[in-house]
Amino acid sequence: MLASPRLVYLLKFAGPALIVVWLVAYMVSDQPAYNSVVRQFKSERDIFITDFLDHDVGGQLDGSSISELCASKTWTPGLMLSCDPQSGGFGQVKDAHLNCIRFAIEAGAELVLPRIIKRDDKNVANTRPKNGGGPYIGEFIDYLFDYEYLNQTLSEHCPQLKLYRSMNELWDVPQVQSARKISLQDVGAKLNGSVIEDMNTLSEQIKSYIDRTEDPETRPFPIRFRSDVISSVFPTAYGNPELAKNFGRLLRPRKDARVLAAIALYNLHMKYQLNLDPKQGFQHSTFPGLHLRTEADATPIFPPFDEQVSTLVELVTNSTAGFAFVATGETEERRRKLSKKAEAVGVTMVYKQDLMLDEPEGRELLEQLTWDQRALVDYEIMLRAGLTVGLSGSIFDWNIALRRNSVPGADGEPPSLATSSPIQHQDRYSILLGSSEKADTLRATPPMPDIVG
Ligand SMILES: *[C@@H]1O[C@H](CO)[C@@H](O)[C@H](O)[C@H]1NC(C)=O
Ligand SMILES: *[C@@H]1O[C@H](CO)[C@@H](O)[C@H](O)[C@H]1NC(C)=O
Ligand SMILES: *[C@@H]1O[C@H](CO)[C@@H](O)[C@H](O)[C@H]1NC(C)=O
């Protein structure tokens, strides 16, 4: 609904050629010769954008572990689960939605996809704007995610799981208009911290709780259970690594944000003559991607603006790239402040807005997106950086780091970046800064690493 008019608009400026390529890719993909002939007639830019959209970082999602999980469950016809809408940014909402999808799979239930509470764009610190006192309804899942991709992927790899985009699809099913509450505590799941301790018994616990509270012989058919928002309860990091690697990829940013990221990355690639090939995911030695997390909604877990600016400037001071991409939802005024400090050490800070300067339509579309939707553009660009530096308190940055770390080896050396800040996590492609004591004291940190990248 939200996606469509914008997407149509986007496709217009991304070029009709793009549509041709999609047709070629999806309808005649068994004719590679034809494909390559068509490619000859398209601009380098169109090819770059198409390659970006067709080639996710790390290649196609491998759904075999999801298939195995779904095949191992007992599915109960007429049993539905829904979860309350989540508020907050991409990382937070993604975490909650993935947990809800996993809950439905464990329950062997049909799933009404959770919705998303839109923050107040005029005051981004307000993630749950007043709504007249009633329950939050929220936006469709399409507000942040690519619903078609989710639906397609799940119907391929978890056909047992029947999906509803929202309660709207069930308007004519009176039995499910109201719901019984269910929680993991209710079913007796034992938690270690926030994480479920024993996954082997969970499905059985859920089933027996449901049958105990609502006798299968006499209960309405269908019947809906409703869960509060749940986050970071499924033990991904300690579970099947293939599942941990792929499950989070069910939720991919919505298409228009990915198209904007493709355009932005193409412009970055041209401006700095990067050797970027979107078919190859990311190359090590291309560009550093840094996260400035100081916006109005940043909790005290994140260092204040001046401190983060100093950290970023220190990081790039002796870097060989001469520029860095900065992901941030900061105001133009504060972006300029950071840029000025970086210029003093000879480094250009590049923001997504800068990469749209010669793109009137792209710029307009970026401005039309909400604050959280614009963050998706940053996310997609960061995924393709040579090295990213984020903050350990940011679930957004954990998403980026874990997602990138699941990608097979990239060539070359990463851009050199040095820091005197404490490093909480470091892998081949990402650094997360921050001290754990501060994080622990403030209790604002997501229970890492139990999130799916
Ligand atoms: C979801 O996927 C199923 C199976 O491929 C398909 O029949 C259905 O039309 C899809 N729904 C939407 C809204 O795309
Ligand atoms: C709880 O989780 C921690 C890791 O976060 C682990 O070290 C500990 O052994 C777990 N406790 C139990 C009882 O499983
Ligand atoms: C940059 O390199 C110079 C020369 O090697 C060194 O003295 C300086 O401390 C470095 N600065 C940072 C911030 O890494």
Short mmCIF file of C-alpha atoms and ligand atoms in Angstrom, two decimals:
data_model
loop_
_atom_site.label_atom_id
_atom_site.label_comp_id
_atom_site.label_asym_id
_atom_site.label_seq_id
_atom_site.Cartn_x
_atom_site.Cartn_y
_atom_site.Cartn_z
CA MET A 1 0.00 0.00 0.00
CA LEU A 2 2.59 2.51 1.11
CA ALA A 3 5.21 1.08 -1.15
CA SER A 4 3.34 1.11 -4.40
CA PRO A 5 3.03 4.74 -5.54
CA ARG A 6 6.57 5.50 -4.48
CA LEU A 7 7.88 2.43 -6.15
CA VAL A 8 6.15 3.29 -9.39
CA TYR A 9 7.71 6.72 -9.17
CA LEU A 10 11.09 5.22 -8.48
CA LEU A 11 10.93 2.82 -11.32
CA LYS A 12 10.24 5.74 -13.59
CA PHE A 13 13.46 7.41 -12.73
CA ALA A 14 15.54 4.31 -12.23
CA GLY A 15 14.67 3.82 -15.87
CA PRO A 16 12.33 1.61 -17.80
CA ALA A 17 15.45 -0.38 -18.58
CA LEU A 18 15.33 -1.65 -15.04
CA ILE A 19 11.94 -3.17 -15.65
CA VAL A 20 13.26 -4.83 -18.76
CA VAL A 21 16.08 -6.31 -16.76
CA TRP A 22 13.74 -7.55 -14.07
CA LEU A 23 11.64 -9.19 -16.74
CA VAL A 24 14.73 -10.74 -18.21
CA ALA A 25 16.00 -11.83 -14.83
CA TYR A 26 12.78 -13.33 -13.56
CA MET A 27 11.01 -14.54 -16.66
CA VAL A 28 13.72 -15.68 -19.00
CA SER A 29 16.48 -16.30 -16.49
CA ASP A 30 17.17 -19.59 -18.24
CA GLN A 31 18.43 -17.70 -21.24
CA PRO A 32 21.75 -16.24 -20.13
CA ALA A 33 22.75 -15.42 -23.69
CA TYR A 34 19.71 -13.21 -24.15
CA ASN A 35 20.47 -11.64 -20.81
CA SER A 36 23.94 -10.57 -21.78
CA VAL A 37 22.76 -9.16 -25.12
CA VAL A 38 20.21 -6.99 -23.35
CA ARG A 39 22.85 -5.81 -20.88
CA GLN A 40 24.91 -4.37 -23.72
CA PHE A 41 22.25 -1.78 -24.45
CA LYS A 42 21.99 -0.47 -20.94
CA SER A 43 23.96 2.21 -19.23
CA GLU A 44 26.59 1.33 -16.71
CA ARG A 45 24.39 2.98 -14.10
CA ASP A 46 21.35 0.83 -14.90
CA ILE A 47 23.45 -2.30 -14.79
CA PHE A 48 24.94 -1.30 -11.45
CA ILE A 49 21.51 -0.68 -9.96
CA THR A 50 20.07 -3.91 -11.31
CA ASP A 51 23.06 -5.90 -10.09
CA PHE A 52 22.71 -4.32 -6.67
CA LEU A 53 19.03 -5.26 -6.43
CA ASP A 54 19.54 -8.77 -7.75
CA HIS A 55 22.58 -9.63 -5.67
CA ASP A 56 22.15 -9.46 -1.94
CA VAL A 57 25.32 -9.26 0.09
CA GLY A 58 26.41 -12.84 0.70
CA GLY A 59 24.42 -14.21 -2.23
CA GLN A 60 20.97 -15.69 -2.15
CA LEU A 61 19.46 -16.67 1.15
CA ASP A 62 19.93 -20.38 1.83
CA GLY A 63 16.57 -21.55 3.10
CA SER A 64 17.44 -25.16 3.85
CA SER A 65 17.77 -24.64 7.60
CA ILE A 66 14.43 -22.80 7.65
CA SER A 67 12.85 -25.68 5.70
CA GLU A 68 14.21 -28.17 8.23
CA LEU A 69 12.94 -26.13 11.14
CA CYS A 70 9.45 -25.86 9.68
CA ALA A 71 9.32 -29.52 8.70
CA SER A 72 10.18 -30.52 12.27
CA LYS A 73 7.12 -28.78 13.76
CA THR A 74 3.55 -29.97 14.30
CA TRP A 75 1.23 -27.54 12.57
CA THR A 76 -2.25 -26.96 13.95
CA PRO A 77 -4.85 -25.87 11.38
CA GLY A 78 -6.97 -22.96 12.55
CA LEU A 79 -4.49 -21.84 15.20
CA MET A 80 -3.37 -18.26 14.65
CA LEU A 81 -0.77 -16.11 16.34
CA SER A 82 -0.33 -12.37 16.17
CA CYS A 83 2.12 -10.09 17.94
CA ASP A 84 1.59 -6.52 19.05
CA PRO A 85 3.11 -3.79 16.87
CA GLN A 86 6.68 -2.77 17.64
CA SER A 87 8.01 0.77 17.73
CA GLY A 88 11.53 2.09 17.19
CA GLY A 89 14.13 1.82 14.48
CA PHE A 90 14.91 -0.81 11.89
CA GLY A 91 17.07 -2.98 14.15
CA GLN A 92 14.58 -3.06 16.99
CA VAL A 93 11.56 -3.72 14.81
CA LYS A 94 13.39 -6.37 12.83
CA ASP A 95 14.38 -8.16 16.01
CA ALA A 96 10.80 -8.14 17.32
CA HIS A 97 9.33 -9.28 14.00
CA LEU A 98 11.81 -12.12 13.65
CA ASN A 99 11.04 -13.25 17.17
CA CYS A 100 7.34 -13.21 16.35
CA ILE A 101 7.82 -15.24 13.17
CA ARG A 102 9.89 -17.74 15.12
CA PHE A 103 7.24 -17.93 17.84
CA ALA A 104 4.61 -18.82 15.21
CA ILE A 105 6.85 -21.53 13.76
CA GLU A 106 7.47 -23.02 17.22
CA ALA A 107 3.73 -22.91 17.88
CA GLY A 108 2.90 -24.44 14.50
CA ALA A 109 0.44 -21.59 14.02
CA GLU A 110 -0.72 -19.36 11.21
CA LEU A 111 0.80 -15.91 11.53
CA VAL A 112 -0.79 -12.49 11.30
CA LEU A 113 2.29 -10.39 10.60
CA PRO A 114 3.01 -7.75 13.24
CA ARG A 115 2.65 -4.11 12.36
CA ILE A 116 4.99 -1.21 13.06
CA ILE A 117 4.37 1.89 15.15
CA LYS A 118 5.54 4.93 13.23
CA ARG A 119 7.50 7.44 15.27
CA ASP A 120 6.80 11.16 15.25
CA ASP A 121 8.94 12.44 12.40
CA LYS A 122 8.88 15.97 13.80
CA ASN A 123 10.28 14.73 17.09
CA VAL A 124 12.15 11.53 16.41
CA ALA A 125 12.69 10.90 20.11
CA ASN A 126 8.98 10.20 20.34
CA THR A 127 8.74 6.61 19.13
CA ARG A 128 5.16 6.13 20.33
CA PRO A 129 3.20 9.25 19.41
CA LYS A 130 -0.13 9.78 21.13
CA ASN A 131 -2.90 7.91 19.42
CA GLY A 132 -5.94 8.91 21.40
CA GLY A 133 -5.46 6.32 24.11
CA GLY A 134 -6.60 3.29 22.15
CA PRO A 135 -4.36 0.39 21.24
CA TYR A 136 -1.72 1.12 18.63
CA ILE A 137 -2.64 -0.11 15.21
CA GLY A 138 0.53 0.74 13.37
CA GLU A 139 1.65 0.47 9.77
CA PHE A 140 1.80 -2.61 7.59
CA ILE A 141 5.03 -4.56 7.66
CA ASP A 142 5.81 -2.94 4.27
CA TYR A 143 6.55 0.27 6.12
CA LEU A 144 10.11 -0.97 6.62
CA PHE A 145 10.38 -4.37 5.01
CA ASP A 146 9.99 -6.02 1.63
CA TYR A 147 6.79 -7.95 2.23
CA GLU A 148 6.73 -9.67 -1.18
CA TYR A 149 10.20 -11.03 -0.56
CA LEU A 150 9.24 -12.29 2.90
CA ASN A 151 6.08 -13.92 1.57
CA GLN A 152 7.89 -15.50 -1.35
CA THR A 153 10.78 -16.75 0.75
CA LEU A 154 8.57 -18.18 3.46
CA SER A 155 6.19 -19.80 1.00
CA GLU A 156 9.17 -21.46 -0.62
CA HIS A 157 11.02 -22.54 2.52
CA CYS A 158 8.27 -22.76 5.11
CA PRO A 159 5.09 -23.53 3.17
CA GLN A 160 3.49 -24.87 6.36
CA LEU A 161 3.37 -21.34 7.78
CA LYS A 162 0.28 -19.54 6.53
CA LEU A 163 0.83 -15.77 6.49
CA TYR A 164 -1.58 -12.88 6.74
CA ARG A 165 -0.23 -9.45 5.98
CA SER A 166 -2.50 -7.99 8.65
CA MET A 167 -5.84 -8.46 10.38
CA ASN A 168 -7.41 -6.72 7.39
CA GLU A 169 -7.18 -10.01 5.52
CA LEU A 170 -9.31 -11.59 8.23
CA TRP A 171 -12.09 -9.01 8.28
CA ASP A 172 -14.66 -11.68 7.45
CA VAL A 173 -13.59 -14.16 10.12
CA PRO A 174 -15.46 -13.10 13.26
CA GLN A 175 -13.94 -15.82 15.45
CA VAL A 176 -10.50 -14.19 15.35
CA GLN A 177 -11.45 -10.54 15.82
CA SER A 178 -10.69 -10.92 19.49
CA ALA A 179 -7.75 -12.90 20.76
CA ARG A 180 -6.54 -14.75 23.87
CA LYS A 181 -3.27 -13.50 25.32
CA ILE A 182 -0.27 -15.76 25.25
CA SER A 183 3.27 -15.23 26.47
CA LEU A 184 6.37 -17.34 26.68
CA GLN A 185 6.12 -17.07 30.46
CA ASP A 186 2.55 -18.41 30.30
CA VAL A 187 3.65 -21.49 28.41
CA GLY A 188 6.40 -22.08 30.96
CA ALA A 189 9.42 -21.37 28.78
CA LYS A 190 12.47 -21.13 31.03
CA LEU A 191 14.48 -18.03 30.37
CA ASN A 192 18.15 -17.40 30.95
CA GLY A 193 18.29 -13.63 31.03
CA SER A 194 15.94 -12.78 28.21
CA VAL A 195 16.83 -15.87 26.21
CA ILE A 196 14.95 -19.17 26.13
CA GLU A 197 17.05 -21.85 27.75
CA ASP A 198 15.62 -25.03 26.31
CA MET A 199 14.33 -24.84 22.76
CA ASN A 200 13.77 -28.61 22.52
CA THR A 201 10.71 -28.56 24.71
CA LEU A 202 9.26 -25.22 23.64
CA SER A 203 6.91 -26.40 20.87
CA GLU A 204 5.40 -29.01 23.16
CA GLN A 205 5.06 -26.48 25.99
CA ILE A 206 3.21 -24.06 23.71
CA LYS A 207 0.88 -26.74 22.40
CA SER A 208 0.03 -28.10 25.81
CA TYR A 209 -0.59 -24.60 27.19
CA ILE A 210 -2.92 -23.77 24.30
CA ASP A 211 -4.83 -27.05 24.54
CA ARG A 212 -5.09 -26.63 28.32
CA THR A 213 -6.54 -23.12 28.11
CA GLU A 214 -8.67 -23.72 25.02
CA ASP A 215 -9.93 -27.28 24.65
CA PRO A 216 -9.33 -28.38 21.03
CA GLU A 217 -12.70 -30.19 21.06
CA THR A 218 -14.76 -27.15 21.92
CA ARG A 219 -12.75 -24.04 21.08
CA PRO A 220 -13.69 -21.77 18.16
CA PHE A 221 -12.19 -22.53 14.78
CA PRO A 222 -10.10 -20.67 13.82
CA ILE A 223 -8.77 -19.20 17.06
CA ARG A 224 -6.26 -16.41 17.53
CA PHE A 225 -3.67 -15.95 20.26
CA ARG A 226 -1.94 -12.65 20.73
CA SER A 227 1.52 -12.02 22.15
CA ASP A 228 3.09 -8.84 23.43
CA VAL A 229 6.13 -7.65 21.55
CA ILE A 230 8.94 -10.09 22.20
CA SER A 231 12.56 -9.32 21.45
CA SER A 232 15.77 -11.27 21.59
CA VAL A 233 14.28 -14.34 23.24
CA PHE A 234 15.25 -17.00 20.73
CA PRO A 235 18.84 -18.15 21.19
CA THR A 236 20.18 -17.55 17.72
CA ALA A 237 23.84 -17.29 18.54
CA TYR A 238 23.78 -20.63 20.30
CA GLY A 239 21.48 -22.34 17.85
CA ASN A 240 22.02 -23.78 14.41
CA PRO A 241 24.54 -21.42 12.76
CA GLU A 242 22.99 -21.85 9.32
CA LEU A 243 19.64 -20.82 10.72
CA ALA A 244 21.17 -17.85 12.54
CA LYS A 245 22.82 -16.76 9.31
CA ASN A 246 19.72 -16.98 7.15
CA PHE A 247 16.68 -16.43 9.35
CA GLY A 248 17.28 -12.69 9.76
CA ARG A 249 17.49 -12.29 6.01
CA LEU A 250 13.77 -13.00 5.74
CA LEU A 251 13.32 -9.32 6.55
CA ARG A 252 14.99 -7.23 3.93
CA PRO A 253 14.57 -3.44 3.67
CA ARG A 254 11.76 -2.26 1.44
CA LYS A 255 12.51 -1.97 -2.24
CA ASP A 256 12.52 1.80 -2.70
CA ALA A 257 15.15 2.19 0.02
CA ARG A 258 17.27 -0.44 -1.69
CA VAL A 259 16.95 1.34 -5.04
CA LEU A 260 18.03 4.61 -3.40
CA ALA A 261 20.97 2.86 -1.78
CA ALA A 262 21.94 1.42 -5.15
CA ILE A 263 21.87 4.88 -6.74
CA ALA A 264 23.81 6.39 -3.84
CA LEU A 265 26.41 3.65 -3.97
CA TYR A 266 26.77 4.07 -7.72
CA ASN A 267 27.44 7.77 -7.23
CA LEU A 268 29.97 7.02 -4.50
CA HIS A 269 31.62 4.51 -6.78
CA MET A 270 31.88 7.08 -9.60
CA LYS A 271 32.98 9.96 -7.43
CA TYR A 272 35.84 8.08 -5.78
CA GLN A 273 36.52 5.63 -8.59
CA LEU A 274 35.90 2.70 -6.33
CA ASN A 275 36.24 -0.70 -7.76
CA LEU A 276 32.75 -1.69 -6.64
CA ASP A 277 30.88 -4.54 -8.22
CA PRO A 278 27.50 -5.14 -6.58
CA LYS A 279 27.49 -8.69 -7.90
CA GLN A 280 30.40 -9.36 -5.58
CA GLY A 281 28.72 -8.16 -2.40
CA PHE A 282 31.46 -6.03 -0.92
CA GLN A 283 35.17 -5.67 -1.36
CA HIS A 284 37.43 -5.06 1.53
CA SER A 285 39.48 -2.18 0.26
CA THR A 286 36.71 0.11 -0.96
CA PHE A 287 35.42 2.56 1.62
CA PRO A 288 35.00 2.89 5.37
CA GLY A 289 31.45 3.15 6.69
CA LEU A 290 30.99 4.87 10.04
CA HIS A 291 27.90 5.27 12.20
CA LEU A 292 27.19 8.52 14.03
CA ARG A 293 24.55 7.65 16.61
CA THR A 294 23.74 10.94 18.27
CA GLU A 295 20.25 11.74 17.02
CA ALA A 296 17.49 13.07 19.25
CA ASP A 297 16.33 9.57 20.16
CA ALA A 298 19.79 8.33 21.18
CA THR A 299 19.76 7.04 24.75
CA PRO A 300 22.56 7.87 27.22
CA ILE A 301 24.16 4.56 26.34
CA PHE A 302 25.64 6.35 23.34
CA PRO A 303 28.44 8.84 23.97
CA PRO A 304 27.51 12.51 23.48
CA PHE A 305 27.89 14.24 20.12
CA ASP A 306 31.30 15.84 20.70
CA GLU A 307 32.76 12.58 21.93
CA GLN A 308 31.46 10.59 18.96
CA VAL A 309 32.69 13.26 16.57
CA SER A 310 36.18 13.07 18.10
CA THR A 311 36.12 9.29 17.85
CA LEU A 312 35.15 9.38 14.17
CA VAL A 313 37.73 12.04 13.35
CA GLU A 314 40.41 10.05 15.13
CA LEU A 315 39.39 6.96 13.16
CA VAL A 316 39.80 8.59 9.78
CA THR A 317 42.81 10.77 10.59
CA ASN A 318 45.41 8.49 9.09
CA SER A 319 43.14 6.49 6.84
CA THR A 320 44.25 6.00 3.28
CA ALA A 321 40.82 6.45 1.73
CA GLY A 322 40.62 10.22 2.21
CA PHE A 323 36.88 9.97 2.72
CA ALA A 324 34.37 7.95 4.69
CA PHE A 325 30.68 7.24 4.37
CA VAL A 326 28.75 8.22 7.48
CA ALA A 327 25.41 6.60 8.31
CA THR A 328 23.34 8.91 10.46
CA GLY A 329 19.92 10.42 10.94
CA GLU A 330 21.51 13.64 12.18
CA THR A 331 20.43 17.13 11.15
CA GLU A 332 22.25 18.91 8.36
CA GLU A 333 23.73 21.36 10.83
CA ARG A 334 25.32 18.60 12.93
CA ARG A 335 26.46 16.70 9.85
CA ARG A 336 28.27 19.87 8.77
CA LYS A 337 29.95 20.10 12.17
CA LEU A 338 31.36 16.62 11.79
CA SER A 339 32.40 17.33 8.20
CA LYS A 340 34.29 20.43 9.23
CA LYS A 341 36.24 18.59 11.92
CA ALA A 342 37.10 15.86 9.45
CA GLU A 343 38.13 18.33 6.76
CA ALA A 344 40.67 19.72 9.20
CA VAL A 345 42.47 16.37 8.98
CA GLY A 346 42.00 16.17 5.22
CA VAL A 347 39.11 13.73 5.14
CA THR A 348 35.72 14.16 3.45
CA MET A 349 32.69 12.78 5.25
CA VAL A 350 30.02 11.61 2.82
CA TYR A 351 26.34 11.27 3.74
CA LYS A 352 23.55 9.70 1.75
CA GLN A 353 22.15 13.17 1.01
CA ASP A 354 25.45 14.15 -0.68
CA LEU A 355 25.13 11.20 -3.01
CA MET A 356 21.79 12.48 -4.26
CA LEU A 357 22.97 15.99 -5.15
CA ASP A 358 22.75 15.35 -8.88
CA GLU A 359 19.66 13.21 -8.55
CA PRO A 360 16.60 15.47 -8.26
CA GLU A 361 14.14 12.58 -8.24
CA GLY A 362 16.24 10.53 -5.87
CA ARG A 363 16.62 13.49 -3.57
CA GLU A 364 12.91 14.10 -3.55
CA LEU A 365 12.14 10.48 -2.83
CA LEU A 366 14.70 10.38 -0.02
CA GLU A 367 13.04 13.42 1.51
CA GLN A 368 9.63 11.82 1.22
CA LEU A 369 10.76 8.79 3.17
CA THR A 370 10.30 8.90 6.91
CA TRP A 371 13.28 9.07 9.22
CA ASP A 372 13.27 5.33 9.89
CA GLN A 373 12.89 4.54 6.20
CA ARG A 374 15.89 6.71 5.38
CA ALA A 375 17.93 4.67 7.84
CA LEU A 376 17.33 1.68 5.56
CA VAL A 377 19.29 3.45 2.84
CA ASP A 378 22.21 3.81 5.27
CA TYR A 379 21.89 0.16 6.23
CA GLU A 380 22.14 -1.04 2.63
CA ILE A 381 25.14 1.17 1.91
CA MET A 382 26.90 0.13 5.13
CA LEU A 383 26.44 -3.54 4.22
CA ARG A 384 28.69 -2.91 1.24
CA ALA A 385 31.48 -0.94 2.94
CA GLY A 386 35.02 -2.30 3.15
CA LEU A 387 35.01 -1.86 6.91
CA THR A 388 32.28 -0.56 9.19
CA VAL A 389 32.63 1.02 12.58
CA GLY A 390 29.58 1.16 14.80
CA LEU A 391 28.58 1.18 18.44
CA SER A 392 28.08 -1.91 20.53
CA GLY A 393 24.94 -0.43 22.06
CA SER A 394 23.28 -0.20 18.66
CA ILE A 395 21.17 -3.09 17.47
CA PHE A 396 21.38 -1.50 14.01
CA ASP A 397 25.17 -1.86 14.09
CA TRP A 398 24.99 -5.42 15.39
CA ASN A 399 22.72 -6.21 12.50
CA ILE A 400 25.24 -4.82 10.05
CA ALA A 401 28.20 -6.57 11.67
CA LEU A 402 26.59 -10.00 11.99
CA ARG A 403 25.13 -9.85 8.52
CA ARG A 404 28.50 -8.95 7.01
CA ASN A 405 30.39 -11.49 9.03
CA SER A 406 28.33 -14.28 7.51
CA VAL A 407 29.71 -13.43 4.07
CA PRO A 408 32.56 -15.56 2.76
CA GLY A 409 35.98 -13.92 2.55
CA ALA A 410 36.33 -10.69 0.63
CA ASP A 411 39.53 -9.78 -1.19
CA GLY A 412 42.09 -7.22 -0.18
CA GLU A 413 42.93 -5.39 2.97
CA PRO A 414 40.26 -3.39 4.80
CA PRO A 415 40.72 0.39 4.95
CA SER A 416 43.08 1.16 7.79
CA LEU A 417 41.38 2.80 10.74
CA ALA A 418 42.88 3.29 14.16
CA THR A 419 41.10 4.04 17.38
CA SER A 420 41.95 4.46 21.02
CA SER A 421 38.34 3.72 22.02
CA PRO A 422 37.50 0.42 23.68
CA ILE A 423 36.54 -2.22 21.14
CA GLN A 424 33.65 -4.48 22.09
CA HIS A 425 33.52 -6.59 18.97
CA GLN A 426 35.79 -6.97 15.99
CA ASP A 427 35.58 -9.30 13.05
CA ARG A 428 36.88 -9.33 9.52
CA TYR A 429 34.60 -6.54 8.34
CA SER A 430 33.30 -4.64 11.32
CA ILE A 431 34.29 -2.97 14.56
CA LEU A 432 31.85 -2.16 17.33
CA LEU A 433 33.04 0.39 19.85
CA GLY A 434 31.91 0.84 23.40
CA SER A 435 32.60 -0.25 26.91
CA SER A 436 30.52 -3.08 28.24
CA GLU A 437 30.39 -1.76 31.81
CA LYS A 438 28.63 1.35 30.66
CA ALA A 439 26.29 -0.75 28.60
CA ASP A 440 25.54 -3.08 31.50
CA THR A 441 24.92 -0.28 33.95
CA LEU A 442 22.55 1.49 31.69
CA ARG A 443 20.71 -1.71 30.84
CA ALA A 444 19.78 -0.16 27.54
CA THR A 445 21.90 -2.47 25.53
CA PRO A 446 20.20 -5.11 23.46
CA PRO A 447 21.01 -8.58 24.77
CA MET A 448 23.70 -9.26 22.26
CA PRO A 449 24.70 -11.36 20.53
CA ASP A 450 21.29 -12.97 20.49
CA ILE A 451 20.05 -11.09 17.52
CA VAL A 452 19.93 -12.18 13.96
CA GLY A 453 21.95 -10.15 11.50
C1 LIG B 1 2.23 -14.87 -1.00
O1 LIG B 1 2.78 -16.05 -1.55
C2 LIG B 1 1.82 -16.99 -1.97
C3 LIG B 1 2.54 -18.25 -2.40
O2 LIG B 1 3.52 -17.98 -3.35
C4 LIG B 1 0.97 -16.41 -3.09
O3 LIG B 1 -0.02 -17.32 -3.48
C5 LIG B 1 0.33 -15.13 -2.60
O4 LIG B 1 -0.36 -14.51 -3.66
C6 LIG B 1 1.37 -14.17 -2.04
N1 LIG B 1 0.70 -13.04 -1.47
C7 LIG B 1 0.99 -11.80 -1.80
C8 LIG B 1 0.13 -10.76 -1.19
O5 LIG B 1 1.90 -11.52 -2.54
C1 LIG B 2 22.92 -18.66 30.61
O1 LIG B 2 23.56 -18.04 29.49
C2 LIG B 2 24.94 -17.82 29.65
C3 LIG B 2 25.43 -17.14 28.40
O2 LIG B 2 24.78 -15.96 28.19
C4 LIG B 2 25.66 -19.12 29.88
O3 LIG B 2 27.03 -18.84 30.11
C5 LIG B 2 25.05 -19.85 31.05
O4 LIG B 2 25.66 -21.09 31.18
C6 LIG B 2 23.56 -20.00 30.84
N1 LIG B 2 22.96 -20.62 32.03
C7 LIG B 2 22.25 -21.74 31.97
C8 LIG B 2 21.70 -22.23 33.25
O5 LIG B 2 22.07 -22.32 30.92
C1 LIG B 3 48.62 9.50 12.56
O1 LIG B 3 49.91 9.16 12.16
C2 LIG B 3 50.94 9.94 12.78
C3 LIG B 3 52.27 9.56 12.12
O2 LIG B 3 52.45 8.17 12.09
C4 LIG B 3 50.92 9.68 14.29
O3 LIG B 3 51.90 10.44 14.93
C5 LIG B 3 49.55 10.04 14.81
O4 LIG B 3 49.45 9.72 16.19
C6 LIG B 3 48.42 9.32 14.07
N1 LIG B 3 47.17 9.85 14.51
C7 LIG B 3 46.11 9.09 14.78
C8 LIG B 3 44.91 9.77 15.27
O5 LIG B 3 46.10 7.87 14.60
#
